[in-house]
Amino acid sequence: MMGCGTASHGALLAVVPFAGPRPRVLALSPPPSTPAIQIQNRFYSISQLPLPKAGCKGRCEASLASNYTNTSEFADLDWESLGFGLVETDYMYIAKCGPDGNFDKGDMVPFGPIAMNPSSGVLNYGQGLFEGLKAYRKSDGSILLFRPLENATRMQTGAERMCMPAPPVEQFVDAVKQTVLANKRWVPPTGKGSLYIRPLLVGSGAVLGLAPAPEYTFIIFASPVGNYFKEGLAPINLIVEDKFHRATPGGTGGVKTIGNYASVLMAQKIAKEKGYSDVLYLDAVHKKYLEEVSSCNIFVVKGNVISTPAIKGTILPGITRKSIIDVALSKGFQVEERLVSVDELLDADEVFCTGTAVVVSPVGSITYQGKRIEYAGNQGVGAVSQQLYTSLTSLQMGQEEDSMGWTVQLN
């Protein structure tokens, strides 16, 4: 179970070779009629969880709570100046998996440091994955999660590639719900931000020789956040990187493993020192096709056509990317998933990025080999970027009807 076997509900990762030049015109995905898996809604009483400031020691059994007490209490935080950085909240969820490949039910414990063997698989060999999703507070005080099933299934795909067991989909989603409800007072007021939720799956067992770890830990913590880029919903400036590469065919670029992000830090550091917001990477083989930004997918707009690099094993299948494609199709745009040449940036009308952290981020300029290309939205937000951002965030925050069936409400 602890080798490269199939994780619970897991799916084998298919590494797709470079496609031909023919674009794939996408059709709008129909809203789900019946969920693929039934998630049991359970409610947890915050009052039954001891306050960490009062010195709760040991484990706080969130699963024993049976009632959820609705409260309008907010944490003492300056919600107006919330940025994208860690704000330590009250609780985190932890579950363990041993050699049998099965995760225990997990516990809600006070947020804080965790003990780990210095010979653990994640510290020595980078055997780890993470996810990211958000919770939003509606005007009536209830809380919405955005597409947690997608994160659960993507973690299983990544776990398969990294020779790790993954928590079952139902456990993943239920643990996310527990974590949000236990930290409800940290969910920002409506329109002030969101609660960023970070599930982690790491090889915590000790291993000296190169091999899968004998034990795994599944952790979820959360932090209230504002905008990812300091510009907010304003144009960012990118530089195309043609020396460093984020991923290569046959590698792990298509899964959300922790090493993918450490490898972009050098190029990102250099770019920021030059005044750019982030880096846009090219493919490692031909060095002319767009891949993605450090932690975002990329879209190019020309007329009524929105193009984005095809998922082919080196690009992360972003959940916001997937959502924006469907929203764009519903608005009458033609969306193409294909190879997108760097030369297409020269005459694009707009360029924008998507990701859980940024949602939609318009691009004001891209610099490639010393040449700066500016877009119509350089002095503001492009019309297409603004339309898609407004449509998606309105759905995420419960301001418009969820005809897609993407949100999960915690009453």
Short mmCIF file of C-alpha atoms in Angstrom, two decimals:
data_model
loop_
_atom_site.label_atom_id
_atom_site.label_comp_id
_atom_site.label_asym_id
_atom_site.label_seq_id
_atom_site.Cartn_x
_atom_site.Cartn_y
_atom_site.Cartn_z
CA MET A 1 0.00 0.00 0.00
CA MET A 2 2.86 2.37 0.68
CA GLY A 3 4.61 1.90 -2.64
CA CYS A 4 3.28 3.11 -5.96
CA GLY A 5 -0.02 1.34 -5.50
CA THR A 6 -3.37 2.92 -6.20
CA ALA A 7 -4.48 5.35 -3.52
CA SER A 8 -8.08 5.28 -2.35
CA HIS A 9 -10.30 6.59 -5.15
CA GLY A 10 -7.04 7.51 -6.92
CA ALA A 11 -6.57 8.03 -10.62
CA LEU A 12 -3.43 7.27 -12.60
CA LEU A 13 -1.64 10.36 -13.83
CA ALA A 14 -1.51 10.46 -17.60
CA VAL A 15 1.43 12.36 -19.03
CA VAL A 16 0.18 13.60 -22.36
CA PRO A 17 2.78 14.28 -25.07
CA PHE A 18 2.88 17.54 -26.99
CA ALA A 19 -0.24 17.87 -29.07
CA GLY A 20 -0.28 18.98 -32.67
CA PRO A 21 -1.06 22.53 -33.67
CA ARG A 22 -4.80 21.87 -34.04
CA PRO A 23 -6.62 23.67 -31.20
CA ARG A 24 -9.21 21.90 -29.11
CA VAL A 25 -12.38 23.98 -29.03
CA LEU A 26 -14.07 23.35 -25.73
CA ALA A 27 -17.72 22.76 -25.02
CA LEU A 28 -19.34 24.00 -21.83
CA SER A 29 -19.39 21.34 -19.15
CA PRO A 30 -22.97 20.68 -18.03
CA PRO A 31 -23.76 21.32 -14.37
CA PRO A 32 -23.67 18.12 -12.35
CA SER A 33 -27.08 16.52 -11.97
CA THR A 34 -26.08 13.98 -9.34
CA PRO A 35 -22.87 14.30 -7.29
CA ALA A 36 -20.25 11.66 -8.05
CA ILE A 37 -19.93 10.98 -4.35
CA GLN A 38 -22.35 11.73 -1.55
CA ILE A 39 -20.75 13.97 1.07
CA GLN A 40 -22.36 13.78 4.48
CA ASN A 41 -22.94 17.22 5.97
CA ARG A 42 -22.03 17.26 9.63
CA PHE A 43 -22.15 20.19 12.01
CA TYR A 44 -19.64 20.99 14.72
CA SER A 45 -20.00 23.08 17.84
CA ILE A 46 -17.33 25.70 18.25
CA SER A 47 -18.23 25.91 21.93
CA GLN A 48 -17.15 22.29 22.39
CA LEU A 49 -13.66 23.07 21.10
CA PRO A 50 -11.46 24.44 23.91
CA LEU A 51 -9.87 27.79 23.18
CA PRO A 52 -6.17 27.41 22.37
CA LYS A 53 -5.37 30.56 24.34
CA ALA A 54 -6.70 28.78 27.43
CA GLY A 55 -4.05 26.11 27.03
CA CYS A 56 -5.80 23.16 25.37
CA LYS A 57 -3.34 20.31 25.55
CA GLY A 58 -3.63 17.07 23.66
CA ARG A 59 -6.23 16.47 20.98
CA CYS A 60 -9.57 18.25 20.65
CA GLU A 61 -11.95 15.70 19.20
CA ALA A 62 -13.87 17.71 16.61
CA SER A 63 -15.57 14.54 15.40
CA LEU A 64 -17.32 14.19 18.77
CA ALA A 65 -19.14 17.49 18.41
CA SER A 66 -22.73 17.19 17.24
CA ASN A 67 -24.11 20.74 17.09
CA TYR A 68 -22.83 23.88 15.41
CA THR A 69 -23.50 27.15 17.21
CA ASN A 70 -24.00 30.04 14.79
CA THR A 71 -22.10 33.13 15.94
CA SER A 72 -21.29 36.48 14.37
CA GLU A 73 -18.05 36.81 16.33
CA PHE A 74 -15.05 37.95 14.29
CA ALA A 75 -11.39 37.69 15.19
CA ASP A 76 -9.68 40.93 16.25
CA LEU A 77 -8.06 41.76 12.92
CA ASP A 78 -7.74 44.79 10.65
CA TRP A 79 -9.87 43.42 7.82
CA GLU A 80 -9.37 46.55 5.71
CA SER A 81 -5.63 45.97 5.27
CA LEU A 82 -5.62 42.20 4.88
CA GLY A 83 -2.86 40.97 2.55
CA PHE A 84 -1.79 37.53 1.37
CA GLY A 85 0.30 36.29 4.27
CA LEU A 86 -0.04 33.80 7.10
CA VAL A 87 -2.36 34.83 9.92
CA GLU A 88 -2.31 32.14 12.58
CA THR A 89 -5.84 30.93 13.30
CA ASP A 90 -7.21 28.73 16.10
CA TYR A 91 -7.24 25.13 14.86
CA MET A 92 -5.84 22.73 12.31
CA TYR A 93 -6.82 19.23 11.26
CA ILE A 94 -4.38 16.29 11.41
CA ALA A 95 -4.83 12.66 10.28
CA LYS A 96 -2.24 9.89 10.06
CA CYS A 97 -1.79 6.97 7.68
CA GLY A 98 0.36 3.97 8.57
CA PRO A 99 1.68 1.00 6.59
CA ASP A 100 -1.84 -0.33 5.95
CA GLY A 101 -2.57 2.66 3.70
CA ASN A 102 -5.65 3.78 5.67
CA PHE A 103 -6.02 7.18 7.28
CA ASP A 104 -7.42 7.50 10.80
CA LYS A 105 -10.47 9.72 11.31
CA GLY A 106 -8.31 12.72 12.17
CA ASP A 107 -8.48 15.28 14.97
CA MET A 108 -8.87 19.02 15.29
CA VAL A 109 -5.96 20.39 17.32
CA PRO A 110 -4.78 23.92 18.24
CA PHE A 111 -2.77 25.51 15.44
CA GLY A 112 0.95 25.31 16.09
CA PRO A 113 4.24 23.58 15.30
CA ILE A 114 4.31 19.86 14.54
CA ALA A 115 6.99 17.34 15.50
CA MET A 116 8.67 15.53 12.62
CA ASN A 117 11.53 13.06 12.37
CA PRO A 118 14.56 14.67 10.66
CA SER A 119 14.69 11.57 8.45
CA SER A 120 11.10 11.97 7.25
CA GLY A 121 10.37 11.43 3.57
CA VAL A 122 9.19 14.98 3.01
CA LEU A 123 12.28 16.60 4.56
CA ASN A 124 14.79 14.35 2.81
CA TYR A 125 13.19 13.55 -0.54
CA GLY A 126 10.44 16.13 -0.99
CA GLN A 127 7.61 13.60 -0.83
CA GLY A 128 4.76 16.02 -0.33
CA LEU A 129 1.73 17.62 -1.96
CA PHE A 130 -0.49 20.55 -1.13
CA GLU A 131 -3.80 22.00 -2.22
CA GLY A 132 -5.38 25.42 -1.95
CA LEU A 133 -9.02 26.46 -1.82
CA LYS A 134 -11.10 29.24 -0.30
CA ALA A 135 -14.13 29.84 1.89
CA TYR A 136 -16.22 33.00 1.54
CA ARG A 137 -18.70 34.62 3.90
CA LYS A 138 -22.08 35.53 2.42
CA SER A 139 -24.03 38.59 3.45
CA ASP A 140 -26.37 36.39 5.53
CA GLY A 141 -23.41 35.08 7.55
CA SER A 142 -23.29 31.60 6.02
CA ILE A 143 -20.07 30.32 4.48
CA LEU A 144 -19.41 28.94 1.01
CA LEU A 145 -16.67 26.56 -0.10
CA PHE A 146 -15.68 26.59 -3.76
CA ARG A 147 -15.34 23.19 -5.52
CA PRO A 148 -13.72 21.17 -2.70
CA LEU A 149 -14.35 17.90 -4.58
CA GLU A 150 -11.98 19.10 -7.31
CA ASN A 151 -9.19 19.63 -4.77
CA ALA A 152 -9.82 16.21 -3.23
CA THR A 153 -9.58 14.40 -6.56
CA ARG A 154 -6.54 16.43 -7.68
CA MET A 155 -4.72 15.47 -4.48
CA GLN A 156 -5.41 11.82 -5.26
CA THR A 157 -3.98 12.20 -8.75
CA GLY A 158 -0.86 13.85 -7.32
CA ALA A 159 -0.54 11.20 -4.61
CA GLU A 160 -0.54 8.47 -7.25
CA ARG A 161 2.33 10.20 -9.07
CA MET A 162 4.30 10.71 -5.84
CA CYS A 163 3.84 7.14 -4.55
CA MET A 164 1.68 8.24 -1.64
CA PRO A 165 -1.68 7.15 -0.26
CA ALA A 166 -4.35 9.86 -0.28
CA PRO A 167 -7.28 10.42 2.06
CA PRO A 168 -10.63 9.36 0.60
CA VAL A 169 -12.57 12.12 -1.12
CA GLU A 170 -15.27 12.14 1.57
CA GLN A 171 -12.70 12.46 4.35
CA PHE A 172 -10.90 15.28 2.52
CA VAL A 173 -14.08 17.32 2.04
CA ASP A 174 -15.36 16.64 5.56
CA ALA A 175 -11.98 17.66 7.03
CA VAL A 176 -12.08 20.91 5.07
CA LYS A 177 -15.55 21.61 6.49
CA GLN A 178 -14.35 20.87 10.02
CA THR A 179 -11.37 23.20 9.64
CA VAL A 180 -13.44 26.08 8.30
CA LEU A 181 -16.10 25.79 10.99
CA ALA A 182 -13.53 25.52 13.77
CA ASN A 183 -11.95 28.74 12.44
CA LYS A 184 -15.19 30.47 11.50
CA ARG A 185 -14.32 33.72 13.27
CA TRP A 186 -11.37 34.08 10.91
CA VAL A 187 -13.51 34.02 7.75
CA PRO A 188 -13.39 37.70 6.63
CA PRO A 189 -16.55 39.79 6.50
CA THR A 190 -18.30 39.82 3.13
CA GLY A 191 -16.18 41.60 0.54
CA LYS A 192 -13.10 41.88 2.77
CA GLY A 193 -11.28 38.74 1.62
CA SER A 194 -11.56 34.99 2.07
CA LEU A 195 -10.33 32.16 4.28
CA TYR A 196 -7.53 30.42 2.40
CA ILE A 197 -7.48 26.69 3.20
CA ARG A 198 -4.23 24.75 2.80
CA PRO A 199 -4.44 20.92 2.82
CA LEU A 200 -1.02 19.21 3.03
CA LEU A 201 -0.09 15.57 2.44
CA VAL A 202 3.46 14.73 3.49
CA GLY A 203 5.66 11.69 3.94
CA SER A 204 6.19 12.03 7.69
CA GLY A 205 7.66 8.57 8.33
CA ALA A 206 11.42 8.12 8.74
CA VAL A 207 13.36 6.82 5.74
CA LEU A 208 17.10 6.96 5.05
CA GLY A 209 17.45 5.27 1.67
CA LEU A 210 15.47 6.60 -1.27
CA ALA A 211 12.04 5.02 -0.88
CA PRO A 212 8.43 5.97 -0.13
CA ALA A 213 7.90 6.92 3.51
CA PRO A 214 6.31 4.33 5.84
CA GLU A 215 3.91 6.90 7.34
CA TYR A 216 1.97 9.88 5.99
CA THR A 217 0.33 12.88 7.60
CA PHE A 218 -2.64 14.82 6.21
CA ILE A 219 -2.88 18.36 7.60
CA ILE A 220 -5.28 21.23 6.92
CA PHE A 221 -4.75 24.74 8.22
CA ALA A 222 -6.33 28.03 7.22
CA SER A 223 -5.53 31.74 7.09
CA PRO A 224 -7.61 34.80 6.21
CA VAL A 225 -6.24 36.49 3.09
CA GLY A 226 -6.70 39.49 0.87
CA ASN A 227 -5.15 40.01 -2.56
CA TYR A 228 -2.24 37.80 -3.67
CA PHE A 229 -0.51 40.47 -5.74
CA LYS A 230 0.02 43.84 -4.07
CA GLU A 231 -1.58 45.41 -7.14
CA GLY A 232 -4.91 43.79 -6.27
CA LEU A 233 -7.26 43.64 -9.26
CA ALA A 234 -4.91 45.81 -11.25
CA PRO A 235 -2.50 44.98 -14.08
CA ILE A 236 0.61 43.00 -13.19
CA ASN A 237 3.87 43.04 -15.16
CA LEU A 238 5.43 39.74 -16.23
CA ILE A 239 8.76 38.77 -17.74
CA VAL A 240 9.14 35.70 -19.96
CA GLU A 241 11.81 33.36 -18.60
CA ASP A 242 13.89 31.59 -21.27
CA LYS A 243 16.73 30.31 -19.10
CA PHE A 244 15.03 28.55 -16.19
CA HIS A 245 12.16 26.11 -16.69
CA ARG A 246 9.37 25.22 -14.30
CA ALA A 247 8.76 21.66 -15.58
CA THR A 248 9.78 19.12 -18.21
CA PRO A 249 7.84 16.36 -20.01
CA GLY A 250 7.68 13.23 -17.88
CA GLY A 251 8.29 15.19 -14.68
CA THR A 252 5.89 16.35 -11.98
CA GLY A 253 4.77 19.69 -13.41
CA GLY A 254 1.21 18.46 -13.78
CA VAL A 255 0.70 17.70 -10.07
CA LYS A 256 0.77 19.98 -7.06
CA THR A 257 3.94 18.64 -5.46
CA ILE A 258 5.90 20.94 -3.17
CA GLY A 259 9.11 20.80 -5.21
CA ASN A 260 7.49 22.47 -8.19
CA TYR A 261 7.27 25.70 -6.25
CA ALA A 262 10.74 25.76 -4.71
CA SER A 263 12.21 25.47 -8.21
CA VAL A 264 10.68 28.77 -9.36
CA LEU A 265 11.98 30.87 -6.49
CA MET A 266 15.28 31.84 -8.12
CA ALA A 267 13.72 33.13 -11.35
CA GLN A 268 10.97 34.84 -9.38
CA LYS A 269 13.50 36.54 -7.09
CA ILE A 270 15.49 37.87 -10.04
CA ALA A 271 12.32 39.12 -11.75
CA LYS A 272 11.06 40.94 -8.65
CA GLU A 273 14.44 42.59 -8.14
CA LYS A 274 13.98 44.04 -11.64
CA GLY A 275 10.53 45.33 -10.79
CA TYR A 276 8.36 42.64 -12.36
CA SER A 277 5.42 41.04 -10.57
CA ASP A 278 6.18 37.46 -11.63
CA VAL A 279 7.60 35.13 -14.28
CA LEU A 280 5.97 33.51 -17.31
CA TYR A 281 7.61 30.20 -18.25
CA LEU A 282 8.09 28.61 -21.67
CA ASP A 283 8.15 24.90 -22.47
CA ALA A 284 11.49 23.17 -21.87
CA VAL A 285 11.62 21.39 -25.25
CA HIS A 286 10.89 23.97 -27.95
CA LYS A 287 11.33 27.01 -25.69
CA LYS A 288 8.62 28.91 -27.54
CA TYR A 289 5.28 27.74 -26.15
CA LEU A 290 3.68 29.35 -23.10
CA GLU A 291 3.29 27.14 -20.04
CA GLU A 292 2.29 29.03 -16.89
CA VAL A 293 3.26 31.72 -14.43
CA SER A 294 4.98 30.64 -11.18
CA SER A 295 1.70 29.73 -9.50
CA CYS A 296 -0.96 30.69 -12.05
CA ASN A 297 -2.34 29.54 -15.38
CA ILE A 298 -2.20 31.94 -18.34
CA PHE A 299 -4.87 33.02 -20.87
CA VAL A 300 -4.51 35.04 -24.08
CA VAL A 301 -7.45 36.99 -25.54
CA LYS A 302 -7.83 37.90 -29.22
CA GLY A 303 -11.25 39.13 -30.28
CA ASN A 304 -13.85 36.64 -29.07
CA VAL A 305 -11.31 33.83 -28.75
CA ILE A 306 -9.64 33.00 -25.43
CA SER A 307 -6.66 30.64 -25.70
CA THR A 308 -4.81 28.83 -22.93
CA PRO A 309 -1.98 26.27 -22.99
CA ALA A 310 -3.24 22.69 -23.15
CA ILE A 311 -2.80 20.41 -20.15
CA LYS A 312 -0.10 18.00 -21.30
CA GLY A 313 1.70 16.82 -18.18
CA THR A 314 3.85 19.90 -17.51
CA ILE A 315 1.07 22.34 -16.61
CA LEU A 316 -1.00 22.17 -13.44
CA PRO A 317 -4.71 21.56 -14.16
CA GLY A 318 -5.89 24.57 -12.19
CA ILE A 319 -9.37 24.49 -10.68
CA THR A 320 -9.81 28.22 -11.25
CA ARG A 321 -8.56 27.68 -14.82
CA LYS A 322 -11.19 24.99 -15.35
CA SER A 323 -13.87 27.23 -13.85
CA ILE A 324 -12.93 30.27 -15.94
CA ILE A 325 -13.11 28.17 -19.12
CA ASP A 326 -16.70 27.18 -18.33
CA VAL A 327 -17.66 30.71 -17.29
CA ALA A 328 -16.16 32.11 -20.53
CA LEU A 329 -18.06 29.57 -22.62
CA SER A 330 -21.29 30.47 -20.84
CA LYS A 331 -20.68 34.12 -21.77
CA GLY A 332 -20.35 33.29 -25.47
CA PHE A 333 -16.57 33.28 -25.83
CA GLN A 334 -14.77 30.65 -27.89
CA VAL A 335 -12.16 28.92 -25.74
CA GLU A 336 -9.24 26.98 -27.18
CA GLU A 337 -6.88 24.68 -25.27
CA ARG A 338 -3.79 24.30 -27.44
CA LEU A 339 -0.14 25.12 -27.88
CA VAL A 340 0.14 28.90 -27.52
CA SER A 341 3.29 30.42 -29.02
CA VAL A 342 5.09 33.24 -27.26
CA ASP A 343 4.77 35.19 -30.52
CA GLU A 344 0.98 35.34 -29.97
CA LEU A 345 1.60 37.73 -27.10
CA LEU A 346 2.63 40.38 -29.63
CA ASP A 347 -0.87 41.01 -31.01
CA ALA A 348 -3.06 39.83 -28.13
CA ASP A 349 -5.87 42.13 -26.96
CA GLU A 350 -5.59 41.01 -23.34
CA VAL A 351 -3.67 38.55 -21.20
CA PHE A 352 -4.71 37.38 -17.76
CA CYS A 353 -3.73 34.80 -15.14
CA THR A 354 -5.93 32.55 -13.02
CA GLY A 355 -5.37 30.69 -9.77
CA THR A 356 -6.96 30.02 -6.39
CA ALA A 357 -4.94 32.77 -4.74
CA VAL A 358 -5.32 35.42 -7.47
CA VAL A 359 -8.70 34.31 -8.94
CA VAL A 360 -8.22 36.44 -12.09
CA SER A 361 -5.24 38.77 -12.45
CA PRO A 362 -5.04 41.03 -15.55
CA VAL A 363 -1.62 41.42 -17.18
CA GLY A 364 -0.61 44.98 -18.08
CA SER A 365 2.68 44.14 -19.77
CA ILE A 366 4.94 41.24 -20.69
CA THR A 367 8.66 41.66 -21.37
CA TYR A 368 10.31 39.11 -23.68
CA GLN A 369 13.96 39.24 -24.72
CA GLY A 370 14.15 42.93 -23.85
CA LYS A 371 10.95 43.92 -25.65
CA ARG A 372 8.02 45.15 -23.55
CA ILE A 373 4.50 44.44 -24.82
CA GLU A 374 1.69 46.46 -23.28
CA TYR A 375 -1.99 45.62 -23.40
CA ALA A 376 -5.19 47.64 -23.53
CA GLY A 377 -5.74 47.07 -19.84
CA ASN A 378 -2.33 48.44 -18.83
CA GLN A 379 -3.94 51.54 -17.33
CA GLY A 380 -6.81 49.56 -15.84
CA VAL A 381 -8.48 46.17 -16.11
CA GLY A 382 -9.27 44.75 -19.55
CA ALA A 383 -12.94 44.24 -20.37
CA VAL A 384 -12.72 40.45 -20.67
CA SER A 385 -10.65 40.06 -17.51
CA GLN A 386 -13.11 42.25 -15.61
CA GLN A 387 -16.15 40.37 -16.91
CA LEU A 388 -14.78 36.94 -16.03
CA TYR A 389 -13.48 38.09 -12.63
CA THR A 390 -16.83 39.61 -11.70
CA SER A 391 -18.78 36.55 -12.85
CA LEU A 392 -16.61 34.04 -11.00
CA THR A 393 -16.22 35.99 -7.75
CA SER A 394 -19.95 36.75 -7.66
CA LEU A 395 -20.60 33.02 -7.84
CA GLN A 396 -17.91 32.20 -5.26
CA MET A 397 -19.29 34.72 -2.78
CA GLY A 398 -22.91 33.71 -3.30
CA GLN A 399 -23.90 37.00 -4.92
CA GLU A 400 -25.39 35.24 -7.93
CA GLU A 401 -27.12 31.92 -8.37
CA ASP A 402 -24.77 28.94 -8.65
CA SER A 403 -26.13 27.35 -11.81
CA MET A 404 -22.88 25.35 -12.13
CA GLY A 405 -23.31 23.49 -8.83
CA TRP A 406 -19.82 24.45 -7.71
CA THR A 407 -20.34 25.86 -4.20
CA VAL A 408 -20.89 24.01 -0.92
CA GLN A 409 -22.71 25.96 1.78
CA LEU A 410 -21.90 25.65 5.48
CA ASN A 411 -24.95 26.97 7.32
#
